C-alpha cells in the first residue's frame, strides 16, 4: 500500500475518532476514553474484514459513547464487527440495530 494512502487513512481516522486535537500525543498521555477511541480507530484501519472489540465504550462519557457507536455504524459495511458490551439500549447495542445477531445472552 502506498505511504500517502496510509497517511490519508490515518489522518481520516484521527478525525473520525475525535482525536484531531492530539494527533502527535503519546498514547500514555491520553485519558482513558481517548485511549478507547484510539484502540477503536486502530482496529478499523487497514480494511480489516473482521474486527473484535471488547467493551469499546467502557469508561466513556455519554457524548463520546454515542460518537463511538456512530463511528462503528459508519464503518461496519463490508465487515463483521464482533462486540462485547454491557451497554444495551432498546434491546440492542446501537451499532447492531438492523444487523444480524449471532449470539445474544449470558455466558
mmCIF file of N, CA, C and O in Angstrom:
data_model
loop_
_atom_site.group_PDB
_atom_site.id
_atom_site.type_symbol
_atom_site.label_atom_id
_atom_site.label_comp_id
_atom_site.label_asym_id
_atom_site.label_seq_id
_atom_site.Cartn_x
_atom_site.Cartn_y
_atom_site.Cartn_z
ATOM 1 N N UNK A 1 0.843 -1.174 0.000
ATOM 2 C CA UNK A 1 0.000 0.000 0.000
ATOM 3 C C UNK A 1 0.892 1.243 0.000
ATOM 4 O O UNK A 1 1.893 1.297 0.702
ATOM 5 N N UNK A 2 0.508 2.218 -0.764
ATOM 6 C CA UNK A 2 1.263 3.464 -0.902
ATOM 7 C C UNK A 2 1.267 4.241 0.420
ATOM 8 O O UNK A 2 0.235 4.349 1.090
ATOM 9 N N UNK A 3 2.408 4.795 0.797
ATOM 10 C CA UNK A 3 2.538 5.528 2.056
ATOM 11 C C UNK A 3 1.598 6.723 2.129
ATOM 12 O O UNK A 3 1.081 7.048 3.202
ATOM 13 N N UNK A 4 1.332 7.380 1.002
ATOM 14 C CA UNK A 4 0.426 8.532 1.023
ATOM 15 C C UNK A 4 -1.009 8.095 1.314
ATOM 16 O O UNK A 4 -1.754 8.796 1.996
ATOM 17 N N UNK A 5 -1.400 6.922 0.828
ATOM 18 C CA UNK A 5 -2.736 6.393 1.097
ATOM 19 C C UNK A 5 -2.859 6.045 2.578
ATOM 20 O O UNK A 5 -3.875 6.340 3.218
ATOM 21 N N UNK A 6 -1.818 5.440 3.127
ATOM 22 C CA UNK A 6 -1.814 5.098 4.551
ATOM 23 C C UNK A 6 -1.934 6.369 5.390
ATOM 24 O O UNK A 6 -2.737 6.428 6.327
ATOM 25 N N UNK A 7 -1.164 7.387 5.034
ATOM 26 C CA UNK A 7 -1.203 8.653 5.755
ATOM 27 C C UNK A 7 -2.596 9.278 5.700
ATOM 28 O O UNK A 7 -3.103 9.785 6.706
ATOM 29 N N UNK A 8 -3.239 9.237 4.535
ATOM 30 C CA UNK A 8 -4.598 9.775 4.386
ATOM 31 C C UNK A 8 -5.587 8.991 5.244
ATOM 32 O O UNK A 8 -6.444 9.582 5.895
ATOM 33 N N UNK A 9 -5.469 7.670 5.240
ATOM 34 C CA UNK A 9 -6.364 6.828 6.040
ATOM 35 C C UNK A 9 -6.196 7.110 7.535
ATOM 36 O O UNK A 9 -7.179 7.206 8.268
ATOM 37 N N UNK A 10 -4.961 7.249 7.983
ATOM 38 C CA UNK A 10 -4.693 7.521 9.394
ATOM 39 C C UNK A 10 -5.239 8.893 9.775
ATOM 40 O O UNK A 10 -5.906 9.040 10.807
ATOM 41 N N UNK A 11 -4.998 9.886 8.942
ATOM 42 C CA UNK A 11 -5.497 11.241 9.216
ATOM 43 C C UNK A 11 -7.021 11.239 9.289
ATOM 44 O O UNK A 11 -7.616 11.847 10.189
ATOM 45 N N UNK A 12 -7.653 10.546 8.352
ATOM 46 C CA UNK A 12 -9.113 10.456 8.348
ATOM 47 C C UNK A 12 -9.621 9.785 9.629
ATOM 48 O O UNK A 12 -10.591 10.254 10.239
ATOM 49 N N UNK A 13 -8.972 8.710 10.066
ATOM 50 C CA UNK A 13 -9.414 8.006 11.266
ATOM 51 C C UNK A 13 -9.184 8.854 12.518
ATOM 52 O O UNK A 13 -10.000 8.821 13.447
ATOM 53 N N UNK A 14 -8.114 9.624 12.545
ATOM 54 C CA UNK A 14 -7.873 10.523 13.687
ATOM 55 C C UNK A 14 -9.027 11.508 13.799
ATOM 56 O O UNK A 14 -9.535 11.775 14.891
ATOM 57 N N UNK A 15 -9.468 12.035 12.668
ATOM 58 C CA UNK A 15 -10.594 12.972 12.671
ATOM 59 C C UNK A 15 -11.889 12.258 13.065
ATOM 60 O O UNK A 15 -12.674 12.776 13.849
ATOM 61 N N UNK A 16 -12.108 11.064 12.508
ATOM 62 C CA UNK A 16 -13.342 10.323 12.795
ATOM 63 C C UNK A 16 -13.466 9.926 14.262
ATOM 64 O O UNK A 16 -14.574 9.881 14.798
ATOM 65 N N UNK A 17 -12.350 9.629 14.898
ATOM 66 C CA UNK A 17 -12.394 9.215 16.303
ATOM 67 C C UNK A 17 -12.491 10.393 17.263
ATOM 68 O O UNK A 17 -12.698 10.196 18.454
ATOM 69 N N UNK A 18 -12.329 11.603 16.751
ATOM 70 C CA UNK A 18 -12.391 12.773 17.625
ATOM 71 C C UNK A 18 -11.079 13.073 18.316
ATOM 72 O O UNK A 18 -11.051 13.750 19.338
ATOM 73 N N UNK A 19 -9.987 12.580 17.753
ATOM 74 C CA UNK A 19 -8.672 12.820 18.348
ATOM 75 C C UNK A 19 -7.841 13.823 17.543
ATOM 76 O O UNK A 19 -6.621 13.851 17.663
ATOM 77 N N UNK A 20 -8.505 14.638 16.742
ATOM 78 C CA UNK A 20 -7.801 15.586 15.867
ATOM 79 C C UNK A 20 -6.948 16.593 16.641
ATOM 80 O O UNK A 20 -5.975 17.119 16.106
ATOM 81 N N UNK A 21 -7.297 16.835 17.896
ATOM 82 C CA UNK A 21 -6.526 17.783 18.702
ATOM 83 C C UNK A 21 -5.249 17.161 19.259
ATOM 84 O O UNK A 21 -4.395 17.862 19.782
ATOM 85 N N UNK A 22 -5.095 15.842 19.145
ATOM 86 C CA UNK A 22 -3.944 15.147 19.734
ATOM 87 C C UNK A 22 -3.297 14.175 18.764
ATOM 88 O O UNK A 22 -2.974 13.050 19.136
ATOM 89 N N UNK A 23 -3.042 14.584 17.527
ATOM 90 C CA UNK A 23 -2.508 13.617 16.556
ATOM 91 C C UNK A 23 -1.097 13.128 16.869
ATOM 92 O O UNK A 23 -0.722 12.034 16.465
ATOM 93 N N UNK A 24 -0.325 13.915 17.598
ATOM 94 C CA UNK A 24 1.061 13.537 17.883
ATOM 95 C C UNK A 24 1.280 13.170 19.345
ATOM 96 O O UNK A 24 2.414 12.969 19.772
ATOM 97 N N UNK A 25 0.195 13.067 20.102
ATOM 98 C CA UNK A 25 0.324 12.754 21.529
ATOM 99 C C UNK A 25 0.694 11.281 21.718
ATOM 100 O O UNK A 25 0.198 10.405 21.013
ATOM 101 N N UNK A 26 1.563 11.026 22.671
ATOM 102 C CA UNK A 26 1.888 9.645 23.035
ATOM 103 C C UNK A 26 0.664 9.029 23.698
ATOM 104 O O UNK A 26 -0.064 9.711 24.433
ATOM 105 N N UNK A 27 0.415 7.754 23.450
ATOM 106 C CA UNK A 27 -0.784 7.109 23.995
ATOM 107 C C UNK A 27 -0.835 7.180 25.519
ATOM 108 O O UNK A 27 -1.911 7.250 26.094
ATOM 109 N N UNK A 28 0.306 7.178 26.166
ATOM 110 C CA UNK A 28 0.348 7.248 27.626
ATOM 111 C C UNK A 28 -0.142 8.555 28.194
ATOM 112 O O UNK A 28 -0.471 8.633 29.372
ATOM 113 N N UNK A 29 -0.209 9.596 27.363
ATOM 114 C CA UNK A 29 -0.678 10.906 27.836
ATOM 115 C C UNK A 29 -2.177 11.097 27.617
ATOM 116 O O UNK A 29 -2.728 12.107 28.038
ATOM 117 N N UNK A 30 -2.831 10.142 26.977
ATOM 118 C CA UNK A 30 -4.257 10.259 26.694
ATOM 119 C C UNK A 30 -5.099 9.809 27.887
ATOM 120 O O UNK A 30 -4.659 8.971 28.682
ATOM 121 N N UNK A 31 -6.304 10.343 27.988
ATOM 122 C CA UNK A 31 -7.236 9.911 29.037
ATOM 123 C C UNK A 31 -7.734 8.507 28.692
ATOM 124 O O UNK A 31 -7.536 8.014 27.579
ATOM 125 N N UNK A 32 -8.434 7.882 29.638
ATOM 126 C CA UNK A 32 -8.953 6.541 29.402
ATOM 127 C C UNK A 32 -9.896 6.474 28.212
ATOM 128 O O UNK A 32 -9.811 5.568 27.376
ATOM 129 N N UNK A 33 -10.797 7.446 28.097
ATOM 130 C CA UNK A 33 -11.727 7.485 26.976
ATOM 131 C C UNK A 33 -11.025 7.712 25.649
ATOM 132 O O UNK A 33 -11.383 7.118 24.623
ATOM 133 N N UNK A 34 -9.989 8.558 25.674
ATOM 134 C CA UNK A 34 -9.219 8.807 24.452
ATOM 135 C C UNK A 34 -8.447 7.556 24.030
ATOM 136 O O UNK A 34 -8.321 7.276 22.845
ATOM 137 N N UNK A 35 -7.968 6.791 25.001
ATOM 138 C CA UNK A 35 -7.284 5.539 24.674
ATOM 139 C C UNK A 35 -8.250 4.546 24.034
ATOM 140 O O UNK A 35 -7.881 3.821 23.108
ATOM 141 N N UNK A 36 -9.489 4.522 24.509
ATOM 142 C CA UNK A 36 -10.507 3.660 23.899
ATOM 143 C C UNK A 36 -10.754 4.072 22.457
ATOM 144 O O UNK A 36 -10.852 3.244 21.567
ATOM 145 N N UNK A 37 -10.886 5.383 22.226
ATOM 146 C CA UNK A 37 -11.092 5.888 20.859
ATOM 147 C C UNK A 37 -9.925 5.498 19.966
ATOM 148 O O UNK A 37 -10.122 5.072 18.826
ATOM 149 N N UNK A 38 -8.710 5.637 20.482
ATOM 150 C CA UNK A 38 -7.513 5.268 19.728
ATOM 151 C C UNK A 38 -7.537 3.784 19.374
ATOM 152 O O UNK A 38 -7.277 3.405 18.220
ATOM 153 N N UNK A 39 -7.899 2.947 20.326
ATOM 154 C CA UNK A 39 -7.955 1.498 20.082
ATOM 155 C C UNK A 39 -8.987 1.151 19.009
ATOM 156 O O UNK A 39 -8.729 0.316 18.138
ATOM 157 N N UNK A 40 -10.149 1.789 19.063
ATOM 158 C CA UNK A 40 -11.188 1.542 18.060
ATOM 159 C C UNK A 40 -10.690 1.988 16.685
ATOM 160 O O UNK A 40 -10.834 1.270 15.691
ATOM 161 N N UNK A 41 -10.073 3.167 16.618
ATOM 162 C CA UNK A 41 -9.545 3.674 15.349
ATOM 163 C C UNK A 41 -8.492 2.752 14.752
ATOM 164 O O UNK A 41 -8.518 2.458 13.551
ATOM 165 N N UNK A 42 -7.584 2.262 15.586
ATOM 166 C CA UNK A 42 -6.543 1.339 15.115
ATOM 167 C C UNK A 42 -7.176 0.055 14.590
ATOM 168 O O UNK A 42 -6.776 -0.475 13.557
ATOM 169 N N UNK A 43 -8.192 -0.437 15.303
ATOM 170 C CA UNK A 43 -8.860 -1.678 14.887
ATOM 171 C C UNK A 43 -9.533 -1.537 13.522
ATOM 172 O O UNK A 43 -9.616 -2.493 12.762
ATOM 173 N N UNK A 44 -10.008 -0.326 13.207
ATOM 174 C CA UNK A 44 -10.719 -0.112 11.952
ATOM 175 C C UNK A 44 -9.798 0.219 10.775
ATOM 176 O O UNK A 44 -10.232 0.165 9.622
ATOM 177 N N UNK A 45 -8.552 0.549 11.051
ATOM 178 C CA UNK A 45 -7.608 0.876 9.973
ATOM 179 C C UNK A 45 -7.199 -0.381 9.205
ATOM 180 O O UNK A 45 -7.225 -1.484 9.736
ATOM 181 N N UNK A 46 -6.825 -0.208 7.982
ATOM 182 C CA UNK A 46 -6.280 -1.307 7.187
ATOM 183 C C UNK A 46 -7.316 -2.160 6.490
ATOM 184 O O UNK A 46 -6.979 -3.163 5.879
ATOM 185 N N UNK A 47 -8.590 -1.784 6.595
ATOM 186 C CA UNK A 47 -9.620 -2.523 5.879
ATOM 187 C C UNK A 47 -9.896 -3.908 6.420
ATOM 188 O O UNK A 47 -10.314 -4.792 5.673
ATOM 189 N N UNK A 48 -9.680 -4.109 7.709
ATOM 190 C CA UNK A 48 -9.946 -5.416 8.311
ATOM 191 C C UNK A 48 -11.388 -5.822 8.061
ATOM 192 O O UNK A 48 -12.307 -5.030 8.247
ATOM 193 N N UNK A 49 -11.595 -7.062 7.652
ATOM 194 C CA UNK A 49 -12.955 -7.545 7.381
ATOM 195 C C UNK A 49 -13.622 -8.077 8.639
ATOM 196 O O UNK A 49 -14.834 -8.141 8.718
ATOM 197 N N UNK A 50 -12.825 -8.475 9.626
ATOM 198 C CA UNK A 50 -13.353 -8.929 10.913
ATOM 199 C C UNK A 50 -12.667 -8.108 12.000
ATOM 200 O O UNK A 50 -11.446 -8.028 12.046
ATOM 201 N N UNK A 51 -13.476 -7.484 12.854
ATOM 202 C CA UNK A 51 -12.948 -6.628 13.919
ATOM 203 C C UNK A 51 -13.561 -7.080 15.245
ATOM 204 O O UNK A 51 -14.788 -7.146 15.380
ATOM 205 N N UNK A 52 -12.718 -7.416 16.202
ATOM 206 C CA UNK A 52 -13.156 -7.797 17.542
ATOM 207 C C UNK A 52 -12.961 -6.611 18.473
ATOM 208 O O UNK A 52 -11.865 -6.056 18.544
ATOM 209 N N UNK A 53 -14.019 -6.228 19.178
ATOM 210 C CA UNK A 53 -13.953 -5.106 20.118
ATOM 211 C C UNK A 53 -14.550 -5.545 21.451
ATOM 212 O O UNK A 53 -15.709 -5.943 21.522
ATOM 213 N N UNK A 54 -13.753 -5.466 22.497
ATOM 214 C CA UNK A 54 -14.193 -5.841 23.838
ATOM 215 C C UNK A 54 -14.492 -4.576 24.626
ATOM 216 O O UNK A 54 -13.577 -3.815 24.946
ATOM 217 N N UNK A 55 -15.765 -4.341 24.910
ATOM 218 C CA UNK A 55 -16.193 -3.162 25.663
ATOM 219 C C UNK A 55 -15.598 -1.868 25.082
ATOM 220 O O UNK A 55 -14.908 -1.130 25.780
ATOM 221 N N UNK A 56 -15.861 -1.563 23.807
ATOM 222 C CA UNK A 56 -15.223 -0.401 23.180
ATOM 223 C C UNK A 56 -15.610 0.946 23.781
ATOM 224 O O UNK A 56 -14.873 1.918 23.592
ATOM 225 N N UNK A 57 -16.729 1.035 24.503
ATOM 226 C CA UNK A 57 -17.129 2.329 25.067
ATOM 227 C C UNK A 57 -17.046 2.363 26.590
ATOM 228 O O UNK A 57 -17.534 3.302 27.209
ATOM 229 N N UNK A 58 -16.415 1.367 27.189
ATOM 230 C CA UNK A 58 -16.279 1.321 28.639
ATOM 231 C C UNK A 58 -15.530 2.551 29.150
ATOM 232 O O UNK A 58 -14.477 2.909 28.632
ATOM 233 N N UNK A 59 -16.095 3.210 30.138
ATOM 234 C CA UNK A 59 -15.444 4.358 30.749
ATOM 235 C C UNK A 59 -15.603 5.671 29.997
ATOM 236 O O UNK A 59 -15.033 6.676 30.394
ATOM 237 N N UNK A 60 -16.367 5.665 28.908
ATOM 238 C CA UNK A 60 -16.570 6.893 28.136
ATOM 239 C C UNK A 60 -17.769 7.668 28.666
ATOM 240 O O UNK A 60 -18.736 7.086 29.158
ATOM 241 N N UNK A 61 -17.710 8.993 28.524
ATOM 242 C CA UNK A 61 -18.857 9.825 28.849
ATOM 243 C C UNK A 61 -19.941 9.594 27.785
ATOM 244 O O UNK A 61 -19.649 9.057 26.711
ATOM 245 N N UNK A 62 -21.189 9.956 28.071
ATOM 246 C CA UNK A 62 -22.284 9.681 27.127
ATOM 247 C C UNK A 62 -22.062 10.244 25.723
ATOM 248 O O UNK A 62 -22.384 9.580 24.735
ATOM 249 N N UNK A 63 -21.505 11.446 25.605
ATOM 250 C CA UNK A 63 -21.258 12.030 24.280
ATOM 251 C C UNK A 63 -20.241 11.195 23.504
ATOM 252 O O UNK A 63 -20.450 10.872 22.336
ATOM 253 N N UNK A 64 -19.130 10.833 24.146
ATOM 254 C CA UNK A 64 -18.091 10.031 23.485
ATOM 255 C C UNK A 64 -18.605 8.639 23.147
ATOM 256 O O UNK A 64 -18.254 8.076 22.113
ATOM 257 N N UNK A 65 -19.434 8.082 24.020
ATOM 258 C CA UNK A 65 -20.017 6.762 23.763
ATOM 259 C C UNK A 65 -20.863 6.812 22.488
ATOM 260 O O UNK A 65 -20.714 5.986 21.598
ATOM 261 N N UNK A 66 -21.736 7.804 22.376
ATOM 262 C CA UNK A 66 -22.589 7.954 21.198
ATOM 263 C C UNK A 66 -21.739 8.175 19.952
ATOM 264 O O UNK A 66 -21.995 7.595 18.895
ATOM 265 N N UNK A 67 -20.699 8.981 20.069
ATOM 266 C CA UNK A 67 -19.801 9.249 18.943
ATOM 267 C C UNK A 67 -19.121 7.951 18.472
ATOM 268 O O UNK A 67 -19.001 7.706 17.279
ATOM 269 N N UNK A 68 -18.703 7.134 19.419
ATOM 270 C CA UNK A 68 -18.041 5.871 19.073
ATOM 271 C C UNK A 68 -19.024 4.893 18.439
ATOM 272 O O UNK A 68 -18.684 4.229 17.451
ATOM 273 N N UNK A 69 -20.260 4.803 18.969
ATOM 274 C CA UNK A 69 -21.262 3.936 18.341
ATOM 275 C C UNK A 69 -21.527 4.386 16.907
ATOM 276 O O UNK A 69 -21.648 3.568 15.997
ATOM 277 N N UNK A 70 -21.607 5.708 16.688
ATOM 278 C CA UNK A 70 -21.820 6.238 15.334
ATOM 279 C C UNK A 70 -20.639 5.903 14.425
ATOM 280 O O UNK A 70 -20.824 5.564 13.257
ATOM 281 N N UNK A 71 -19.434 6.005 14.961
ATOM 282 C CA UNK A 71 -18.229 5.655 14.199
ATOM 283 C C UNK A 71 -18.288 4.188 13.765
ATOM 284 O O UNK A 71 -18.015 3.867 12.607
ATOM 285 N N UNK A 72 -18.659 3.316 14.676
ATOM 286 C CA UNK A 72 -18.770 1.888 14.337
ATOM 287 C C UNK A 72 -19.861 1.655 13.300
ATOM 288 O O UNK A 72 -19.681 0.865 12.371
ATOM 289 N N UNK A 73 -20.965 2.352 13.445
ATOM 290 C CA UNK A 73 -22.055 2.203 12.477
ATOM 291 C C UNK A 73 -21.600 2.640 11.079
ATOM 292 O O UNK A 73 -21.888 1.967 10.090
ATOM 293 N N UNK A 74 -20.884 3.746 10.998
ATOM 294 C CA UNK A 74 -20.401 4.243 9.694
ATOM 295 C C UNK A 74 -19.364 3.317 9.065
ATOM 296 O O UNK A 74 -19.224 3.294 7.847
ATOM 297 N N UNK A 75 -18.641 2.587 9.883
ATOM 298 C CA UNK A 75 -17.536 1.770 9.382
ATOM 299 C C UNK A 75 -17.815 0.269 9.389
ATOM 300 O O UNK A 75 -16.900 -0.530 9.267
ATOM 301 N N UNK A 76 -19.078 -0.124 9.486
ATOM 302 C CA UNK A 76 -19.386 -1.551 9.560
ATOM 303 C C UNK A 76 -19.609 -2.199 8.201
ATOM 304 O O UNK A 76 -19.561 -3.422 8.090
ATOM 305 N N UNK A 77 -19.839 -1.431 7.160
ATOM 306 C CA UNK A 77 -20.130 -2.008 5.844
ATOM 307 C C UNK A 77 -18.944 -2.855 5.360
ATOM 308 O O UNK A 77 -17.801 -2.427 5.388
ATOM 309 N N UNK A 78 -19.258 -4.079 4.939
ATOM 310 C CA UNK A 78 -18.239 -4.985 4.436
ATOM 311 C C UNK A 78 -17.391 -5.629 5.518
ATOM 312 O O UNK A 78 -16.359 -6.229 5.234
ATOM 313 N N UNK A 79 -17.826 -5.483 6.784
ATOM 314 C CA UNK A 79 -17.068 -6.030 7.907
ATOM 315 C C UNK A 79 -17.968 -6.846 8.807
ATOM 316 O O UNK A 79 -19.171 -6.653 8.854
ATOM 317 N N UNK A 80 -17.341 -7.688 9.554
ATOM 318 C CA UNK A 80 -18.017 -8.389 10.641
ATOM 319 C C UNK A 80 -17.477 -7.778 11.932
ATOM 320 O O UNK A 80 -16.290 -7.916 12.232
ATOM 321 N N UNK A 81 -18.330 -7.063 12.656
ATOM 322 C CA UNK A 81 -17.932 -6.484 13.938
ATOM 323 C C UNK A 81 -18.386 -7.431 15.045
ATOM 324 O O UNK A 81 -19.573 -7.734 15.160
ATOM 325 N N UNK A 82 -17.442 -7.899 15.833
ATOM 326 C CA UNK A 82 -17.743 -8.767 16.961
ATOM 327 C C UNK A 82 -17.549 -7.930 18.217
ATOM 328 O O UNK A 82 -16.433 -7.502 18.521
ATOM 329 N N UNK A 83 -18.666 -7.656 18.909
ATOM 330 C CA UNK A 83 -18.638 -6.757 20.062
ATOM 331 C C UNK A 83 -19.016 -7.492 21.333
ATOM 332 O O UNK A 83 -19.908 -8.348 21.320
ATOM 333 N N UNK A 84 -18.367 -7.116 22.415
ATOM 334 C CA UNK A 84 -18.865 -7.496 23.732
ATOM 335 C C UNK A 84 -19.155 -6.182 24.435
ATOM 336 O O UNK A 84 -18.359 -5.246 24.373
ATOM 337 N N UNK A 85 -20.342 -6.078 25.013
ATOM 338 C CA UNK A 85 -20.701 -4.846 25.709
ATOM 339 C C UNK A 85 -21.781 -5.119 26.741
ATOM 340 O O UNK A 85 -22.582 -6.033 26.577
ATOM 341 N N UNK A 86 -21.760 -4.331 27.800
ATOM 342 C CA UNK A 86 -22.818 -4.363 28.788
ATOM 343 C C UNK A 86 -23.797 -3.223 28.531
ATOM 344 O O UNK A 86 -24.813 -3.114 29.181
ATOM 345 N N UNK A 87 -23.464 -2.358 27.586
ATOM 346 C CA UNK A 87 -24.282 -1.187 27.300
ATOM 347 C C UNK A 87 -25.355 -1.551 26.288
ATOM 348 O O UNK A 87 -25.071 -1.786 25.122
ATOM 349 N N UNK A 88 -26.578 -1.628 26.743
ATOM 350 C CA UNK A 88 -27.676 -2.001 25.863
ATOM 351 C C UNK A 88 -28.718 -0.883 25.856
ATOM 352 O O UNK A 88 -29.088 -0.365 26.900
ATOM 353 N N UNK A 89 -29.192 -0.535 24.674
ATOM 354 C CA UNK A 89 -30.219 0.491 24.518
ATOM 355 C C UNK A 89 -31.337 -0.093 23.683
ATOM 356 O O UNK A 89 -31.104 -0.560 22.571
ATOM 357 N N UNK A 90 -32.525 -0.097 24.189
ATOM 358 C CA UNK A 90 -33.672 -0.573 23.418
ATOM 359 C C UNK A 90 -33.535 -2.001 22.943
ATOM 360 O O UNK A 90 -33.951 -2.335 21.840
ATOM 361 N N UNK A 91 -32.890 -2.857 23.741
ATOM 362 C CA UNK A 91 -32.783 -4.257 23.386
ATOM 363 C C UNK A 91 -31.595 -4.601 22.517
ATOM 364 O O UNK A 91 -31.441 -5.726 22.087
ATOM 365 N N UNK A 92 -30.733 -3.666 22.225
ATOM 366 C CA UNK A 92 -29.559 -3.974 21.415
ATOM 367 C C UNK A 92 -28.536 -2.866 21.481
ATOM 368 O O UNK A 92 -28.863 -1.741 21.826
ATOM 369 N N UNK A 93 -27.292 -3.166 21.179
ATOM 370 C CA UNK A 93 -26.282 -2.117 21.177
ATOM 371 C C UNK A 93 -26.474 -1.283 19.911
ATOM 372 O O UNK A 93 -26.823 -1.819 18.862
ATOM 373 N N UNK A 94 -26.273 0.025 19.975
ATOM 374 C CA UNK A 94 -26.572 0.908 18.844
ATOM 375 C C UNK A 94 -26.007 0.492 17.485
ATOM 376 O O UNK A 94 -26.727 0.558 16.498
ATOM 377 N N UNK A 95 -24.750 0.023 17.377
ATOM 378 C CA UNK A 95 -24.277 -0.347 16.038
ATOM 379 C C UNK A 95 -24.946 -1.599 15.501
ATOM 380 O O UNK A 95 -24.847 -1.904 14.331
ATOM 381 N N UNK A 96 -25.624 -2.347 16.365
ATOM 382 C CA UNK A 96 -26.222 -3.615 15.951
ATOM 383 C C UNK A 96 -27.636 -3.465 15.418
ATOM 384 O O UNK A 96 -28.223 -4.428 14.934
ATOM 385 N N UNK A 97 -28.206 -2.279 15.513
ATOM 386 C CA UNK A 97 -29.560 -2.066 15.021
ATOM 387 C C UNK A 97 -29.587 -2.350 13.524
ATOM 388 O O UNK A 97 -28.726 -1.900 12.778
ATOM 389 N N UNK A 98 -30.544 -3.121 13.080
ATOM 390 C CA UNK A 98 -30.690 -3.547 11.685
ATOM 391 C C UNK A 98 -29.549 -4.457 11.244
ATOM 392 O O UNK A 98 -29.211 -4.500 10.072
ATOM 393 N N UNK A 99 -28.955 -5.162 12.171
ATOM 394 C CA UNK A 99 -27.886 -6.112 11.857
ATOM 395 C C UNK A 99 -28.315 -7.495 12.315
ATOM 396 O O UNK A 99 -29.355 -7.676 12.925
ATOM 397 N N UNK A 100 -27.481 -8.469 12.041
ATOM 398 C CA UNK A 100 -27.757 -9.840 12.440
ATOM 399 C C UNK A 100 -27.017 -10.140 13.731
ATOM 400 O O UNK A 100 -25.824 -9.886 13.845
ATOM 401 N N UNK A 101 -27.728 -10.655 14.714
ATOM 402 C CA UNK A 101 -27.121 -11.083 15.973
ATOM 403 C C UNK A 101 -26.901 -12.584 15.900
ATOM 404 O O UNK A 101 -27.858 -13.338 15.740
ATOM 405 N N UNK A 102 -25.674 -13.002 16.028
ATOM 406 C CA UNK A 102 -25.379 -14.435 16.025
ATOM 407 C C UNK A 102 -25.564 -15.043 17.400
ATOM 408 O O UNK A 102 -25.941 -16.175 17.540
ATOM 409 N N UNK A 103 -25.257 -14.269 18.427
ATOM 410 C CA UNK A 103 -25.368 -14.768 19.785
ATOM 411 C C UNK A 103 -25.646 -13.591 20.703
ATOM 412 O O UNK A 103 -24.910 -12.619 20.688
ATOM 413 N N UNK A 104 -26.708 -13.691 21.466
ATOM 414 C CA UNK A 104 -27.036 -12.663 22.443
ATOM 415 C C UNK A 104 -27.405 -13.375 23.717
ATOM 416 O O UNK A 104 -28.217 -14.297 23.696
ATOM 417 N N UNK A 105 -26.795 -12.983 24.824
ATOM 418 C CA UNK A 105 -27.154 -13.623 26.076
ATOM 419 C C UNK A 105 -26.014 -13.642 27.060
ATOM 420 O O UNK A 105 -25.047 -12.912 26.923
ATOM 421 N N UNK A 106 -26.149 -14.498 28.021
ATOM 422 C CA UNK A 106 -25.157 -14.611 29.086
ATOM 423 C C UNK A 106 -24.242 -15.797 28.833
ATOM 424 O O UNK A 106 -24.621 -16.761 28.204
ATOM 425 N N UNK A 107 -23.066 -15.686 29.389
ATOM 426 C CA UNK A 107 -22.126 -16.810 29.250
ATOM 427 C C UNK A 107 -22.364 -17.820 30.334
ATOM 428 O O UNK A 107 -23.020 -17.610 31.289
#
